[in-house]
Short mmCIF file of C-alpha atoms in Angstrom, two decimals:
data_model
loop_
_atom_site.label_atom_id
_atom_site.label_comp_id
_atom_site.label_asym_id
_atom_site.label_seq_id
_atom_site.Cartn_x
_atom_site.Cartn_y
_atom_site.Cartn_z
CA HIS A 467 145.73 -25.94 105.64
CA THR A 468 146.10 -25.46 109.42
CA LEU A 469 143.68 -28.32 110.13
CA ALA A 470 145.72 -30.68 107.95
CA ARG A 471 148.92 -29.65 109.72
CA SER A 472 147.48 -30.07 113.22
CA MET A 473 146.03 -33.47 112.28
CA SER A 474 149.38 -34.62 110.88
CA GLY A 475 151.28 -33.31 113.91
CA GLN A 476 153.30 -30.78 111.90
CA VAL A 477 152.83 -28.09 114.53
CA GLY A 478 156.34 -26.71 115.02
CA ASP A 479 155.75 -23.41 113.19
CA ILE A 480 151.99 -23.49 112.73
CA ASP A 481 151.23 -20.47 114.92
CA GLU A 482 152.06 -17.94 112.22
CA ALA A 483 149.72 -19.72 109.80
CA LEU A 484 146.98 -19.75 112.44
CA ASP A 485 147.45 -16.02 113.03
CA ARG A 486 147.19 -15.34 109.30
CA GLY A 487 144.09 -17.52 109.11
CA ASP A 488 142.52 -15.69 112.02
CA ALA A 489 143.15 -12.29 110.40
CA LEU A 490 141.68 -13.54 107.12
CA ALA A 491 138.67 -14.98 108.94
CA VAL A 492 137.96 -11.59 110.52
CA SER A 493 137.89 -9.94 107.10
CA LEU A 494 135.54 -12.67 105.79
CA ARG A 495 133.22 -12.65 108.78
CA THR A 496 130.17 -11.72 106.70
CA SER A 497 130.60 -14.36 103.99
CA GLN A 498 132.27 -17.02 106.20
CA PRO A 499 130.74 -16.52 109.68
CA LEU A 500 132.19 -19.73 111.14
CA ALA A 501 135.74 -19.36 109.82
CA ARG A 502 137.20 -17.72 112.91
CA ASP A 503 135.65 -20.33 115.20
CA GLN A 504 137.13 -23.09 113.06
CA ILE A 505 140.57 -21.48 113.30
CA ALA A 506 140.13 -21.48 117.09
CA LEU A 507 139.26 -25.19 116.99
CA ASN A 508 142.49 -25.76 115.07
CA ARG A 509 144.43 -23.88 117.77
CA VAL A 510 143.06 -26.29 120.38
CA LEU A 511 143.90 -29.32 118.24
CA THR A 512 147.41 -27.89 117.83
CA ALA A 513 147.81 -27.52 121.60
CA GLN A 514 146.70 -31.12 122.05
CA ALA A 515 149.18 -32.32 119.41
CA ARG A 516 151.84 -30.51 121.45
CA ALA A 517 150.70 -32.41 124.56
CA ASP A 518 149.85 -29.03 126.09
CA LEU A 519 146.51 -29.78 127.73
CA ALA A 520 146.68 -26.65 129.88
CA SER A 521 146.84 -24.40 126.80
CA SER A 522 144.15 -26.48 125.13
CA ALA A 523 141.77 -25.81 128.03
CA ARG A 524 142.74 -22.13 128.25
CA ILE A 525 142.20 -21.44 124.55
CA ALA A 526 138.87 -23.27 124.57
CA ALA A 527 137.65 -21.32 127.61
CA GLU A 528 138.74 -17.95 126.16
CA VAL A 529 137.04 -18.57 122.83
CA ARG A 530 133.79 -19.83 124.30
CA GLN A 531 133.55 -16.80 126.58
CA ALA A 532 134.17 -14.32 123.76
CA ASP A 533 131.29 -12.07 122.67
CA ASP A 534 131.68 -13.07 119.02
CA PHE A 535 131.71 -16.83 119.68
CA SER A 536 129.22 -18.66 117.46
CA ASP A 537 126.67 -20.82 119.27
CA ARG A 538 126.42 -22.88 116.09
CA LEU A 539 129.74 -24.57 116.90
CA GLN A 540 128.91 -25.51 120.50
CA GLY A 541 128.73 -29.19 119.52
CA PRO A 542 132.24 -29.41 118.05
CA TRP A 543 133.65 -27.54 121.06
CA PHE A 544 132.22 -30.18 123.40
CA TYR A 545 133.82 -33.05 121.50
CA ILE A 546 137.12 -31.18 121.26
CA ASP A 547 136.97 -30.80 125.05
CA LEU A 548 136.29 -34.47 125.59
CA MET A 549 139.35 -35.42 123.53
CA ALA A 550 141.48 -33.60 126.12
CA GLU A 551 139.48 -35.20 128.93
CA ILE A 552 140.25 -38.65 127.51
CA MET A 553 143.97 -37.81 127.71
CA ARG A 554 143.57 -36.49 131.25
CA GLY A 555 141.66 -39.63 132.25
CA ASP A 556 138.50 -37.76 133.25
CA VAL A 557 136.11 -40.15 131.53
CA THR A 558 133.16 -39.10 133.69
CA THR A 559 133.30 -35.55 132.35
CA ALA A 560 134.03 -36.84 128.84
CA VAL A 561 130.82 -38.90 128.87
CA THR A 562 128.82 -35.82 129.92
CA ASP A 563 130.45 -33.69 127.23
CA ALA A 564 129.84 -36.39 124.63
CA GLU A 565 126.13 -36.47 125.43
CA GLN A 566 125.97 -32.67 125.20
CA ALA A 567 127.87 -32.66 121.90
CA ILE A 568 125.55 -35.27 120.42
CA ALA A 569 122.43 -33.44 121.60
CA LEU A 570 123.67 -30.18 120.06
CA HIS A 571 124.58 -31.89 116.80
CA ARG A 572 121.05 -33.26 116.55
CA VAL A 573 119.84 -29.65 116.50
CA SER A 574 122.51 -28.17 114.24
CA ASP A 575 125.49 -29.64 112.39
CA PRO A 576 126.96 -26.77 110.34
CA ILE A 577 130.31 -28.42 109.56
CA GLY A 578 129.20 -32.06 109.30
CA THR A 579 130.74 -33.41 112.49
CA ALA A 580 127.76 -35.26 114.01
CA PRO A 581 129.20 -38.73 113.17
CA MET A 582 132.46 -37.66 114.83
CA ALA A 583 130.66 -36.70 118.04
CA MET A 584 128.87 -40.06 118.07
CA ALA A 585 132.07 -42.00 117.39
CA LEU A 586 133.83 -40.25 120.27
CA GLY A 587 130.76 -40.78 122.43
CA GLY A 588 131.00 -44.48 121.70
CA LEU A 589 134.66 -44.45 122.74
CA VAL A 590 134.14 -42.72 126.08
CA HIS A 591 131.18 -44.95 126.94
CA ALA A 592 133.39 -47.98 126.19
CA MET A 593 136.18 -46.56 128.35
CA SER A 594 133.69 -46.08 131.19
CA GLY A 595 132.60 -49.72 131.01
CA GLU A 596 129.30 -49.20 129.18
CA PRO A 597 129.48 -51.38 126.04
CA THR A 598 125.74 -51.25 125.28
CA ALA A 599 125.70 -47.46 125.18
CA ALA A 600 128.95 -47.49 123.19
CA LEU A 601 127.58 -49.86 120.55
CA ARG A 602 124.39 -47.83 120.21
CA LEU A 603 126.37 -44.68 119.41
CA ILE A 604 128.75 -46.51 117.08
CA ASP A 605 125.78 -47.88 115.11
CA GLU A 606 124.33 -44.37 114.89
CA ALA A 607 127.67 -42.95 113.76
CA LEU A 608 127.95 -45.60 111.05
CA GLY A 609 124.39 -44.86 109.96
CA GLY A 610 125.40 -41.22 109.61
CA GLY A 611 128.26 -41.98 107.24
CA ALA A 612 131.15 -42.47 109.69
CA GLU A 613 132.42 -45.50 107.79
CA HIS A 614 133.48 -43.19 104.97
CA GLN A 615 135.32 -40.72 107.23
CA ALA A 616 138.80 -41.60 108.49
CA ARG A 617 138.45 -39.11 111.33
CA CYS A 618 135.47 -41.15 112.61
CA ARG A 619 136.75 -44.65 111.85
CA VAL A 620 139.77 -44.17 114.10
CA TRP A 621 137.61 -43.55 117.18
CA ILE A 622 135.16 -46.32 116.26
CA GLY A 623 138.09 -48.71 115.96
CA LEU A 624 139.49 -47.66 119.33
CA ALA A 625 136.02 -47.97 120.87
CA ASP A 626 135.76 -51.50 119.46
CA ALA A 627 139.11 -52.26 121.11
CA TRP A 628 137.91 -51.12 124.54
CA ILE A 629 134.64 -53.03 124.13
CA THR A 630 136.64 -56.16 123.32
CA ALA A 631 138.84 -55.52 126.36
CA LEU A 632 135.74 -55.32 128.56
CA GLY A 633 134.95 -58.85 127.37
CA GLY A 634 138.35 -60.03 128.59
CA ASP A 635 140.23 -60.62 125.31
CA LEU A 636 143.06 -58.12 125.73
CA ALA A 637 145.19 -59.58 122.92
CA GLU A 638 142.42 -59.12 120.34
CA ALA A 639 141.59 -55.71 121.80
CA ALA A 640 145.21 -54.59 121.34
CA ARG A 641 145.24 -55.83 117.73
CA THR A 642 142.03 -53.90 117.05
CA ALA A 643 143.53 -50.71 118.49
CA ALA A 644 146.74 -51.09 116.49
CA ASP A 645 144.79 -51.71 113.28
CA ALA A 646 142.65 -48.60 113.88
CA GLY A 647 145.83 -46.59 114.38
CA ARG A 648 147.48 -47.98 111.27
CA ARG A 649 144.51 -47.13 109.05
CA ALA A 650 144.28 -43.60 110.45
CA ILE A 651 148.00 -42.97 109.98
CA GLU A 652 147.75 -44.20 106.40
CA ALA A 653 144.90 -41.70 105.90
CA ARG A 654 147.23 -38.95 107.26
CA HIS A 655 145.32 -38.54 110.50
CA VAL A 656 148.64 -39.05 112.21
CA VAL A 657 148.03 -37.67 115.71
CA TRP A 658 144.72 -39.44 116.23
CA GLY A 659 146.15 -42.56 114.60
CA ALA A 660 149.03 -42.50 117.07
CA ILE A 661 146.57 -42.23 119.97
CA ALA A 662 144.68 -45.26 118.66
CA ALA A 663 147.85 -47.28 118.03
CA HIS A 664 149.02 -46.41 121.53
CA GLY A 665 145.84 -48.10 122.73
CA ALA A 666 147.68 -51.38 122.08
CA VAL A 667 150.25 -50.31 124.69
CA ARG A 668 147.49 -49.47 127.17
CA LEU A 669 145.96 -52.89 126.56
CA GLY A 670 149.20 -54.75 127.26
CA SER A 671 150.76 -55.31 123.81
CA PRO A 672 153.32 -52.53 123.22
CA GLU A 673 155.07 -54.53 120.50
CA LEU A 674 152.06 -53.94 118.22
CA ALA A 675 152.49 -50.18 118.45
CA ARG A 676 156.27 -49.93 118.18
CA GLU A 677 156.58 -50.25 114.43
CA LEU A 678 153.59 -47.97 113.81
CA LEU A 679 154.90 -45.22 116.09
CA GLY A 680 158.60 -45.75 115.60
CA SER A 681 159.03 -43.72 112.43
CA LEU A 682 156.55 -40.94 113.16
CA GLU A 683 157.82 -37.39 113.60
CA ALA A 684 154.59 -35.63 114.44
CA GLY A 685 154.96 -33.36 117.43
CA PRO A 686 155.40 -33.76 121.19
CA LEU A 687 152.31 -35.85 121.92
CA VAL A 688 153.23 -38.50 119.37
CA GLY A 689 156.78 -38.41 120.74
CA LEU A 690 155.55 -39.20 124.25
CA LEU A 691 153.43 -42.08 122.97
CA ARG A 692 156.29 -43.42 120.82
CA ASP A 693 158.76 -43.32 123.73
CA HIS A 694 156.29 -45.15 125.95
CA ALA A 695 155.74 -47.88 123.36
CA HIS A 696 159.51 -48.48 123.23
CA ALA A 697 160.06 -48.37 127.01
CA ASP A 698 160.88 -51.89 128.17
CA THR A 699 162.62 -51.43 131.54
CA PRO A 700 161.33 -50.09 134.86
CA VAL A 701 163.60 -47.05 134.48
CA ALA A 702 162.38 -46.23 130.98
CA LEU A 703 158.77 -46.86 131.95
CA GLY A 704 159.16 -44.68 135.02
CA LYS A 705 160.49 -41.86 132.84
CA SER A 706 157.46 -42.16 130.53
CA ALA A 707 155.08 -42.22 133.48
CA ALA A 708 156.63 -39.07 134.94
CA GLN A 709 156.38 -37.31 131.56
CA PHE A 710 152.71 -38.25 131.23
CA ARG A 711 152.07 -37.00 134.76
CA ASP A 712 153.86 -33.72 134.11
CA HIS A 713 151.64 -33.18 131.04
CA GLY A 714 148.47 -33.87 133.05
CA MET A 715 147.84 -37.24 131.38
CA HIS A 716 147.02 -39.04 134.60
CA ALA A 717 145.47 -42.15 133.03
CA LEU A 718 148.57 -42.84 130.93
CA ALA A 719 150.82 -42.17 133.93
CA ALA A 720 148.80 -44.54 136.13
CA GLU A 721 148.79 -47.31 133.52
CA THR A 722 152.52 -46.95 132.92
CA TRP A 723 153.26 -47.29 136.61
CA ALA A 724 150.85 -50.24 136.67
CA THR A 725 153.02 -51.91 134.03
CA ILE A 726 156.01 -51.66 136.37
CA ALA A 727 153.95 -52.88 139.33
CA LEU A 728 152.92 -55.98 137.38
CA ASP A 729 156.47 -56.79 136.23
CA ASP A 730 157.54 -59.95 138.04
CA ASP A 731 161.18 -59.25 137.20
CA ALA A 732 161.22 -55.86 138.97
CA ASP A 733 162.52 -55.80 142.54
CA PRO A 734 159.87 -55.81 145.30
CA LEU A 735 160.40 -52.22 146.48
CA THR A 736 160.27 -50.89 142.91
CA ARG A 737 156.99 -52.73 142.41
CA THR A 738 155.58 -51.41 145.69
CA HIS A 739 156.47 -47.84 144.77
CA ALA A 740 154.94 -48.34 141.31
CA GLU A 741 151.76 -49.72 142.87
CA MET A 742 151.46 -46.66 145.06
CA ARG A 743 152.13 -44.29 142.17
CA ALA A 744 149.59 -46.10 139.99
CA VAL A 745 146.96 -45.86 142.74
CA SER A 746 147.73 -42.17 143.30
CA ALA A 747 147.54 -41.24 139.61
CA GLY A 748 144.56 -43.52 139.06
CA ALA A 749 142.62 -41.67 141.75
CA ARG A 750 142.62 -38.65 139.42
CA CYS A 751 141.00 -40.67 136.62
CA ARG A 752 137.27 -40.42 137.12
CA GLY A 753 135.13 -43.11 135.55
CA LEU A 754 137.92 -44.94 133.69
CA ARG A 755 137.69 -48.74 133.40
CA SER A 756 141.33 -49.59 132.71
CA PRO A 757 142.29 -53.28 132.34
CA LEU A 758 145.84 -52.54 133.56
CA LEU A 759 144.78 -50.53 136.60
CA ALA A 760 142.20 -53.15 137.54
CA ARG A 761 145.04 -55.64 138.09
CA VAL A 762 146.98 -53.42 140.53
CA GLU A 763 146.48 -53.93 144.25
CA SER A 764 147.20 -50.99 146.49
CA PRO A 765 149.94 -51.59 149.07
CA LEU A 766 147.93 -49.38 151.46
CA SER A 767 144.37 -49.33 152.76
CA SER A 768 141.97 -46.76 151.28
CA ARG A 769 142.24 -44.59 154.40
CA GLN A 770 146.05 -44.80 154.33
CA VAL A 771 145.98 -43.71 150.68
CA GLU A 772 143.89 -40.66 151.66
CA VAL A 773 146.38 -39.76 154.37
CA ALA A 774 149.34 -40.29 152.03
CA GLU A 775 147.80 -38.08 149.33
CA ARG A 776 147.12 -35.25 151.74
CA ALA A 777 150.55 -35.50 153.34
CA ALA A 778 152.19 -35.49 149.91
CA ASP A 779 150.28 -32.29 149.15
CA GLY A 780 151.86 -30.65 152.21
CA GLN A 781 149.06 -30.87 154.76
CA THR A 782 150.07 -31.12 158.42
CA SER A 783 148.84 -33.99 160.59
CA ARG A 784 146.35 -31.61 162.22
CA GLU A 785 145.02 -30.49 158.83
CA ILE A 786 144.69 -34.08 157.66
CA ALA A 787 142.95 -35.07 160.89
CA ASP A 788 140.48 -32.22 160.60
CA GLY A 789 139.76 -33.06 156.97
CA LEU A 790 139.18 -36.74 157.68
CA PHE A 791 137.45 -36.22 161.07
CA VAL A 792 139.93 -38.38 162.98
CA ALA A 793 142.43 -37.78 165.76
CA THR A 794 145.88 -36.38 165.00
CA LYS A 795 147.45 -39.43 166.64
CA THR A 796 145.51 -41.66 164.22
CA VAL A 797 146.99 -39.74 161.30
CA ASP A 798 150.50 -40.06 162.72
CA ASN A 799 150.00 -43.80 163.21
CA HIS A 800 148.86 -44.10 159.59
CA LEU A 801 151.91 -42.18 158.44
CA GLN A 802 154.25 -44.54 160.27
CA THR A 803 152.56 -47.51 158.59
CA ILE A 804 152.79 -45.76 155.23
CA TYR A 805 156.50 -45.05 155.68
CA ARG A 806 157.20 -48.63 156.73
CA THR A 807 155.22 -50.15 153.84
CA LEU A 808 156.80 -47.90 151.21
CA GLY A 809 160.33 -48.14 152.60
CA ILE A 810 160.65 -44.39 153.23
CA GLY A 811 161.18 -42.28 156.32
CA SER A 812 159.65 -38.83 155.92
CA ARG A 813 156.98 -36.62 154.38
CA ALA A 814 159.58 -35.26 152.00
CA GLU A 815 160.25 -38.74 150.64
CA LEU A 816 156.53 -39.39 150.40
CA ALA A 817 156.01 -36.17 148.42
CA GLU A 818 158.90 -37.10 146.15
CA LEU A 819 157.41 -40.54 145.57
CA LEU A 820 153.90 -39.32 144.70
CA ARG A 821 154.55 -35.86 143.27
CA GLY A 822 158.24 -35.63 142.38
#
């Protein structure tokens, strides 16, 4: 019951049901030894559906450190972790977690989720620019019965979209993502379907996702994705980017600012600011091969970006100089160039631009 609700995004009052399930699982520990761990997995999925990645990570860490945590569900915990890492844009860690999840599933698969781990592994390898590894895992997932599981097909479809994007056909890639989302939503995997459909937005065709996401009422995460799909002005896009950033979804924030930076109708200063914000957020996305981000050129040199990031975080010129092993005067000269390029006049404005 709680799994169905978290998957469909109906998470507004799910906590009471999860608490009841947890109490019941404790009483059934002997006959159902994995029940409590599965309830904990549902709590993490619920946090993700609420776009609360911080709570997702906290719950996962608490459960996995508990004395009564079952080692038999280590595999599912790794793939649940990598789903959050995909949203954060940490594809490097997601690839590592995918490989660990798959290895553990090869040893033990108590709840039949090995095809799911392989499908997600295929996705993160595709997102990291490794189509050969992605296709190998997709083939293995399909051989394990993934074709008959909607929860697997959605990630295979999104992986196919990213593989197509790597080949340069963004329009076909976006159609593939939207179709994967549509099929998952029809199968009542609403949250994951929304993530897949939103892939069309990330691949440059938001119009394909608007109808699919427009009527969904499925929790905060789906709401963020829906609002982004409908954003069609620099102001609306900037609002979506800031919301993604505030929820720790750095890849989505970076790509949304990239959309503004690539808008020929936006005024030059708006585009310059969006370029800088896209570069700043993109720097937090390890291992991601994003077609949108690849098209953005930084308005600053790589060293100037380093200085800007540290200054925005509140470091003094001396602290920045010590950290970069340069003279304080060099840092101050970089800051003047940064201010001039970005049309600002102070550290406060720089912090507002990159962090505000």
